JSON list of C-alpha atoms in Angstrom, two decimals:
[
{"chain": "A", "resi": 1, "resn": "MET", "atom": "CA", "xyz": [63.09, 67.80, 202.81]},
{"chain": "A", "resi": 2, "resn": "GLU", "atom": "CA", "xyz": [62.75, 71.50, 203.88]},
{"chain": "A", "resi": 3, "resn": "SER", "atom": "CA", "xyz": [65.58, 73.22, 205.90]},
{"chain": "A", "resi": 4, "resn": "MET", "atom": "CA", "xyz": [64.54, 74.21, 209.11]},
{"chain": "A", "resi": 5, "resn": "ILE", "atom": "CA", "xyz": [67.03, 76.60, 209.75]},
{"chain": "A", "resi": 6, "resn": "THR", "atom": "CA", "xyz": [65.52, 79.97, 208.75]},
{"chain": "A", "resi": 7, "resn": "ALA", "atom": "CA", "xyz": [68.59, 82.57, 210.21]},
{"chain": "A", "resi": 8, "resn": "VAL", "atom": "CA", "xyz": [71.99, 82.69, 210.32]},
{"chain": "A", "resi": 9, "resn": "ILE", "atom": "CA", "xyz": [73.97, 84.47, 213.17]},
{"chain": "A", "resi": 10, "resn": "PHE", "atom": "CA", "xyz": [77.41, 85.81, 212.22]},
{"chain": "A", "resi": 11, "resn": "ASP", "atom": "CA", "xyz": [80.11, 87.08, 214.42]},
{"chain": "A", "resi": 12, "resn": "MET", "atom": "CA", "xyz": [82.36, 89.91, 212.40]},
{"chain": "A", "resi": 13, "resn": "ASP", "atom": "CA", "xyz": [86.26, 90.01, 213.67]},
{"chain": "A", "resi": 14, "resn": "GLY", "atom": "CA", "xyz": [87.34, 86.78, 212.42]},
{"chain": "A", "resi": 15, "resn": "VAL", "atom": "CA", "xyz": [84.37, 85.41, 210.83]},
{"chain": "A", "resi": 16, "resn": "ILE", "atom": "CA", "xyz": [83.26, 87.72, 208.13]},
{"chain": "A", "resi": 17, "resn": "ALA", "atom": "CA", "xyz": [85.80, 90.07, 208.39]},
{"chain": "A", "resi": 18, "resn": "ASP", "atom": "CA", "xyz": [89.39, 89.47, 208.45]},
{"chain": "A", "resi": 19, "resn": "SER", "atom": "CA", "xyz": [90.76, 92.22, 211.02]},
{"chain": "A", "resi": 20, "resn": "GLU", "atom": "CA", "xyz": [91.78, 90.35, 214.88]},
{"chain": "A", "resi": 21, "resn": "TYR", "atom": "CA", "xyz": [95.62, 91.15, 213.44]},
{"chain": "A", "resi": 22, "resn": "PHE", "atom": "CA", "xyz": [94.79, 95.31, 213.35]},
{"chain": "A", "resi": 23, "resn": "ASN", "atom": "CA", "xyz": [92.58, 94.07, 216.77]},
{"chain": "A", "resi": 24, "resn": "VAL", "atom": "CA", "xyz": [95.41, 92.56, 218.36]},
{"chain": "A", "resi": 25, "resn": "LYS", "atom": "CA", "xyz": [98.17, 95.20, 217.01]},
{"chain": "A", "resi": 26, "resn": "ALA", "atom": "CA", "xyz": [96.42, 98.16, 218.15]},
{"chain": "A", "resi": 27, "resn": "LYS", "atom": "CA", "xyz": [96.77, 96.71, 221.36]},
{"chain": "A", "resi": 28, "resn": "HIS", "atom": "CA", "xyz": [100.05, 95.27, 221.38]},
{"chain": "A", "resi": 29, "resn": "LEU", "atom": "CA", "xyz": [101.01, 98.96, 220.11]},
{"chain": "A", "resi": 30, "resn": "ILE", "atom": "CA", "xyz": [99.38, 101.16, 223.13]},
{"chain": "A", "resi": 31, "resn": "LEU", "atom": "CA", "xyz": [100.60, 99.06, 225.54]},
{"chain": "A", "resi": 32, "resn": "LYS", "atom": "CA", "xyz": [104.67, 98.85, 224.34]},
{"chain": "A", "resi": 33, "resn": "ARG", "atom": "CA", "xyz": [103.82, 103.03, 224.70]},
{"chain": "A", "resi": 34, "resn": "ALA", "atom": "CA", "xyz": [103.28, 102.62, 227.83]},
{"chain": "A", "resi": 35, "resn": "GLY", "atom": "CA", "xyz": [106.17, 100.47, 228.42]},
{"chain": "A", "resi": 36, "resn": "ILE", "atom": "CA", "xyz": [104.13, 97.09, 228.76]},
{"chain": "A", "resi": 37, "resn": "GLU", "atom": "CA", "xyz": [105.46, 94.25, 226.77]},
{"chain": "A", "resi": 38, "resn": "VAL", "atom": "CA", "xyz": [103.54, 90.97, 226.04]},
{"chain": "A", "resi": 39, "resn": "ASP", "atom": "CA", "xyz": [103.75, 87.43, 224.09]},
{"chain": "A", "resi": 40, "resn": "TRP", "atom": "CA", "xyz": [101.39, 87.86, 220.80]},
{"chain": "A", "resi": 41, "resn": "HIS", "atom": "CA", "xyz": [99.08, 85.35, 222.11]},
{"chain": "A", "resi": 42, "resn": "TYR", "atom": "CA", "xyz": [98.73, 87.31, 225.79]},
{"chain": "A", "resi": 43, "resn": "HIS", "atom": "CA", "xyz": [95.62, 88.92, 223.47]},
{"chain": "A", "resi": 44, "resn": "ASP", "atom": "CA", "xyz": [93.95, 85.46, 223.33]},
{"chain": "A", "resi": 45, "resn": "LYS", "atom": "CA", "xyz": [92.57, 86.14, 226.28]},
{"chain": "A", "resi": 46, "resn": "PHE", "atom": "CA", "xyz": [90.40, 88.89, 224.94]},
{"chain": "A", "resi": 47, "resn": "LEU", "atom": "CA", "xyz": [88.77, 87.51, 221.85]},
{"chain": "A", "resi": 48, "resn": "GLY", "atom": "CA", "xyz": [85.35, 88.19, 221.79]},
{"chain": "A", "resi": 49, "resn": "THR", "atom": "CA", "xyz": [85.76, 90.40, 225.29]},
{"chain": "A", "resi": 50, "resn": "THR", "atom": "CA", "xyz": [83.94, 93.82, 225.17]},
{"chain": "A", "resi": 51, "resn": "HIS", "atom": "CA", "xyz": [86.20, 97.15, 224.80]},
{"chain": "A", "resi": 52, "resn": "GLU", "atom": "CA", "xyz": [85.67, 98.09, 228.31]},
{"chain": "A", "resi": 53, "resn": "TYR", "atom": "CA", "xyz": [86.33, 94.30, 230.31]},
{"chain": "A", "resi": 54, "resn": "MET", "atom": "CA", "xyz": [89.49, 94.10, 228.27]},
{"chain": "A", "resi": 55, "resn": "TRP", "atom": "CA", "xyz": [90.83, 97.44, 228.86]},
{"chain": "A", "resi": 56, "resn": "THR", "atom": "CA", "xyz": [90.07, 97.02, 232.86]},
{"chain": "A", "resi": 57, "resn": "GLU", "atom": "CA", "xyz": [91.26, 93.75, 232.73]},
{"chain": "A", "resi": 58, "resn": "MET", "atom": "CA", "xyz": [94.71, 95.39, 231.70]},
{"chain": "A", "resi": 59, "resn": "LYS", "atom": "CA", "xyz": [94.52, 98.18, 234.04]},
{"chain": "A", "resi": 60, "resn": "LYS", "atom": "CA", "xyz": [94.94, 96.24, 236.93]},
{"chain": "A", "resi": 61, "resn": "GLU", "atom": "CA", "xyz": [97.36, 94.22, 235.21]},
{"chain": "A", "resi": 62, "resn": "PHE", "atom": "CA", "xyz": [99.34, 96.94, 234.90]},
{"chain": "A", "resi": 63, "resn": "GLU", "atom": "CA", "xyz": [100.22, 99.45, 237.29]},
{"chain": "A", "resi": 64, "resn": "SER", "atom": "CA", "xyz": [101.72, 101.48, 234.15]},
{"chain": "A", "resi": 65, "resn": "LEU", "atom": "CA", "xyz": [98.33, 102.15, 232.76]},
{"chain": "A", "resi": 66, "resn": "ASP", "atom": "CA", "xyz": [97.34, 104.86, 234.59]},
{"chain": "A", "resi": 67, "resn": "LYS", "atom": "CA", "xyz": [94.40, 106.72, 232.04]},
{"chain": "A", "resi": 68, "resn": "GLU", "atom": "CA", "xyz": [91.09, 105.81, 232.16]},
{"chain": "A", "resi": 69, "resn": "VAL", "atom": "CA", "xyz": [89.42, 103.05, 230.21]},
{"chain": "A", "resi": 70, "resn": "LEU", "atom": "CA", "xyz": [87.75, 105.25, 227.79]},
{"chain": "A", "resi": 71, "resn": "TYR", "atom": "CA", "xyz": [91.34, 106.31, 227.48]},
{"chain": "A", "resi": 72, "resn": "TYR", "atom": "CA", "xyz": [92.60, 103.27, 226.21]},
{"chain": "A", "resi": 73, "resn": "ILE", "atom": "CA", "xyz": [89.41, 102.27, 224.31]},
{"chain": "A", "resi": 74, "resn": "ASP", "atom": "CA", "xyz": [89.25, 105.74, 222.18]},
{"chain": "A", "resi": 75, "resn": "GLN", "atom": "CA", "xyz": [93.30, 104.83, 221.61]},
{"chain": "A", "resi": 76, "resn": "TRP", "atom": "CA", "xyz": [92.93, 101.85, 220.81]},
{"chain": "A", "resi": 77, "resn": "VAL", "atom": "CA", "xyz": [90.18, 103.04, 217.87]},
{"chain": "A", "resi": 78, "resn": "LYS", "atom": "CA", "xyz": [92.36, 105.83, 216.39]},
{"chain": "A", "resi": 79, "resn": "THR", "atom": "CA", "xyz": [95.06, 103.15, 216.14]},
{"chain": "A", "resi": 80, "resn": "ARG", "atom": "CA", "xyz": [93.42, 100.52, 214.66]},
{"chain": "A", "resi": 81, "resn": "LYS", "atom": "CA", "xyz": [92.11, 102.54, 212.34]},
{"chain": "A", "resi": 82, "resn": "GLU", "atom": "CA", "xyz": [95.91, 104.33, 210.95]},
{"chain": "A", "resi": 83, "resn": "LEU", "atom": "CA", "xyz": [96.97, 100.66, 211.12]},
{"chain": "A", "resi": 84, "resn": "ILE", "atom": "CA", "xyz": [93.90, 99.21, 208.67]},
{"chain": "A", "resi": 85, "resn": "ASP", "atom": "CA", "xyz": [93.80, 103.05, 206.99]},
{"chain": "A", "resi": 86, "resn": "GLN", "atom": "CA", "xyz": [97.45, 101.05, 206.18]},
{"chain": "A", "resi": 87, "resn": "GLU", "atom": "CA", "xyz": [97.20, 98.21, 205.91]},
{"chain": "A", "resi": 88, "resn": "GLY", "atom": "CA", "xyz": [93.31, 97.33, 203.95]},
{"chain": "A", "resi": 89, "resn": "LEU", "atom": "CA", "xyz": [90.92, 95.55, 205.84]},
{"chain": "A", "resi": 90, "resn": "LYS", "atom": "CA", "xyz": [89.76, 91.87, 203.74]},
{"chain": "A", "resi": 91, "resn": "PRO", "atom": "CA", "xyz": [86.73, 90.33, 204.06]},
{"chain": "A", "resi": 92, "resn": "MET", "atom": "CA", "xyz": [87.86, 86.38, 204.83]},
{"chain": "A", "resi": 93, "resn": "PRO", "atom": "CA", "xyz": [88.02, 84.02, 202.02]},
{"chain": "A", "resi": 94, "resn": "GLY", "atom": "CA", "xyz": [84.35, 82.58, 201.07]},
{"chain": "A", "resi": 95, "resn": "VAL", "atom": "CA", "xyz": [82.21, 84.93, 202.96]},
{"chain": "A", "resi": 96, "resn": "VAL", "atom": "CA", "xyz": [80.74, 87.64, 200.40]},
{"chain": "A", "resi": 97, "resn": "ASP", "atom": "CA", "xyz": [79.68, 84.78, 198.22]},
{"chain": "A", "resi": 98, "resn": "LEU", "atom": "CA", "xyz": [78.34, 82.73, 201.11]},
{"chain": "A", "resi": 99, "resn": "ILE", "atom": "CA", "xyz": [76.91, 85.99, 203.19]},
{"chain": "A", "resi": 100, "resn": "ARG", "atom": "CA", "xyz": [75.21, 86.88, 199.14]},
{"chain": "A", "resi": 101, "resn": "THR", "atom": "CA", "xyz": [74.20, 83.14, 198.89]},
{"chain": "A", "resi": 102, "resn": "LEU", "atom": "CA", "xyz": [72.81, 82.62, 201.70]},
{"chain": "A", "resi": 103, "resn": "LYS", "atom": "CA", "xyz": [70.47, 85.85, 201.98]},
{"chain": "A", "resi": 104, "resn": "GLU", "atom": "CA", "xyz": [69.55, 85.10, 198.01]},
{"chain": "A", "resi": 105, "resn": "LYS", "atom": "CA", "xyz": [68.21, 81.39, 199.22]},
{"chain": "A", "resi": 106, "resn": "GLY", "atom": "CA", "xyz": [65.72, 83.70, 202.18]},
{"chain": "A", "resi": 107, "resn": "PHE", "atom": "CA", "xyz": [68.02, 82.96, 205.16]},
{"chain": "A", "resi": 108, "resn": "HIS", "atom": "CA", "xyz": [67.20, 85.84, 207.75]},
{"chain": "A", "resi": 109, "resn": "LEU", "atom": "CA", "xyz": [70.86, 87.25, 208.61]},
{"chain": "A", "resi": 110, "resn": "ALA", "atom": "CA", "xyz": [72.77, 89.16, 212.00]},
{"chain": "A", "resi": 111, "resn": "VAL", "atom": "CA", "xyz": [75.67, 90.60, 213.08]},
{"chain": "A", "resi": 112, "resn": "ALA", "atom": "CA", "xyz": [76.31, 89.35, 216.87]},
{"chain": "A", "resi": 113, "resn": "SER", "atom": "CA", "xyz": [79.84, 91.12, 217.34]},
{"chain": "A", "resi": 114, "resn": "SER", "atom": "CA", "xyz": [81.24, 92.78, 220.44]},
{"chain": "A", "resi": 115, "resn": "SER", "atom": "CA", "xyz": [83.38, 95.64, 218.12]},
{"chain": "A", "resi": 116, "resn": "LEU", "atom": "CA", "xyz": [81.77, 98.87, 217.87]},
{"chain": "A", "resi": 117, "resn": "LYS", "atom": "CA", "xyz": [78.80, 99.58, 216.01]},
{"chain": "A", "resi": 118, "resn": "GLU", "atom": "CA", "xyz": [80.57, 102.31, 214.01]},
{"chain": "A", "resi": 119, "resn": "ASP", "atom": "CA", "xyz": [83.31, 99.46, 213.09]},
{"chain": "A", "resi": 120, "resn": "ILE", "atom": "CA", "xyz": [81.03, 96.96, 212.69]},
{"chain": "A", "resi": 121, "resn": "MET", "atom": "CA", "xyz": [78.85, 99.46, 209.87]},
{"chain": "A", "resi": 122, "resn": "THR", "atom": "CA", "xyz": [81.90, 100.46, 208.07]},
{"chain": "A", "resi": 123, "resn": "ASN", "atom": "CA", "xyz": [83.79, 96.91, 207.26]},
{"chain": "A", "resi": 124, "resn": "MET", "atom": "CA", "xyz": [79.69, 96.16, 206.02]},
{"chain": "A", "resi": 125, "resn": "ASN", "atom": "CA", "xyz": [79.68, 99.25, 204.60]},
{"chain": "A", "resi": 126, "resn": "THR", "atom": "CA", "xyz": [83.54, 98.59, 202.58]},
{"chain": "A", "resi": 127, "resn": "PHE", "atom": "CA", "xyz": [82.58, 94.56, 201.56]},
{"chain": "A", "resi": 128, "resn": "GLY", "atom": "CA", "xyz": [79.36, 95.62, 200.04]},
{"chain": "A", "resi": 129, "resn": "ILE", "atom": "CA", "xyz": [77.03, 93.98, 202.56]},
{"chain": "A", "resi": 130, "resn": "THR", "atom": "CA", "xyz": [74.98, 96.17, 204.07]},
{"chain": "A", "resi": 131, "resn": "ASP", "atom": "CA", "xyz": [71.69, 95.07, 202.46]},
{"chain": "A", "resi": 132, "resn": "CYS", "atom": "CA", "xyz": [72.48, 91.55, 203.47]},
{"chain": "A", "resi": 133, "resn": "PHE", "atom": "CA", "xyz": [71.86, 91.91, 206.81]},
{"chain": "A", "resi": 134, "resn": "GLU", "atom": "CA", "xyz": [68.60, 92.59, 209.39]},
{"chain": "A", "resi": 135, "resn": "ALA", "atom": "CA", "xyz": [69.98, 93.73, 212.31]},
{"chain": "A", "resi": 136, "resn": "PHE", "atom": "CA", "xyz": [73.40, 94.20, 213.68]},
{"chain": "A", "resi": 137, "resn": "ILE", "atom": "CA", "xyz": [73.89, 94.00, 217.81]},
{"chain": "A", "resi": 138, "resn": "SER", "atom": "CA", "xyz": [77.23, 95.57, 218.93]},
{"chain": "A", "resi": 139, "resn": "GLY", "atom": "CA", "xyz": [78.30, 93.87, 222.68]},
{"chain": "A", "resi": 140, "resn": "SER", "atom": "CA", "xyz": [77.81, 98.14, 223.63]},
{"chain": "A", "resi": 141, "resn": "GLU", "atom": "CA", "xyz": [74.40, 97.10, 223.22]},
{"chain": "A", "resi": 142, "resn": "CYS", "atom": "CA", "xyz": [74.61, 94.55, 225.28]},
{"chain": "A", "resi": 143, "resn": "GLU", "atom": "CA", "xyz": [74.91, 94.46, 229.48]},
{"chain": "A", "resi": 144, "resn": "ASN", "atom": "CA", "xyz": [77.28, 91.62, 229.51]},
{"chain": "A", "resi": 145, "resn": "GLY", "atom": "CA", "xyz": [79.94, 90.05, 227.44]},
{"chain": "A", "resi": 146, "resn": "LYS", "atom": "CA", "xyz": [81.13, 87.68, 225.53]},
{"chain": "A", "resi": 147, "resn": "PRO", "atom": "CA", "xyz": [80.47, 84.57, 226.45]},
{"chain": "A", "resi": 148, "resn": "ASP", "atom": "CA", "xyz": [77.55, 85.05, 227.75]},
{"chain": "A", "resi": 149, "resn": "PRO", "atom": "CA", "xyz": [74.63, 84.35, 225.01]},
{"chain": "A", "resi": 150, "resn": "GLU", "atom": "CA", "xyz": [72.93, 88.11, 225.20]},
{"chain": "A", "resi": 151, "resn": "ILE", "atom": "CA", "xyz": [74.17, 89.13, 222.77]},
{"chain": "A", "resi": 152, "resn": "PHE", "atom": "CA", "xyz": [72.92, 86.32, 220.00]},
{"chain": "A", "resi": 153, "resn": "GLN", "atom": "CA", "xyz": [69.65, 86.70, 221.64]},
{"chain": "A", "resi": 154, "resn": "LYS", "atom": "CA", "xyz": [69.48, 89.88, 220.33]},
{"chain": "A", "resi": 155, "resn": "ALA", "atom": "CA", "xyz": [70.42, 89.34, 216.82]},
{"chain": "A", "resi": 156, "resn": "ALA", "atom": "CA", "xyz": [68.03, 86.51, 216.45]},
{"chain": "A", "resi": 157, "resn": "GLU", "atom": "CA", "xyz": [65.21, 88.65, 217.75]}
]
């Protein structure tokens, strides 16, 4: 019996790239610079959300975050890049082989991630799997962030 599944949509952070640690650590450091101490698990509520949503919500919660949202996004991107450059980003165990196997078997593959498009492409190039995918959809290309299905619907197109 032939499989009815013909396509697979991957998230990037925590699925393809072992990057959640860097995402959270960068946020944690920026908050610390602003005099804000939070528990490491504080960041869990922002997993999978857009940067705009995350920083907008944190600005509402913490008065000492007194700059524009775009400033904090820029700081987060720079801090995260520095951390990754220092420590090195790796793919999740087994995912590169899985992606290559699915591609060889004729599956249509896409990435749907809340991450910035630049980060998605950098990671796919670093892992040597860019050519396995037919589409890369970033949260910035969608009006609604996760858990809204818009990003996955765009990837499925």
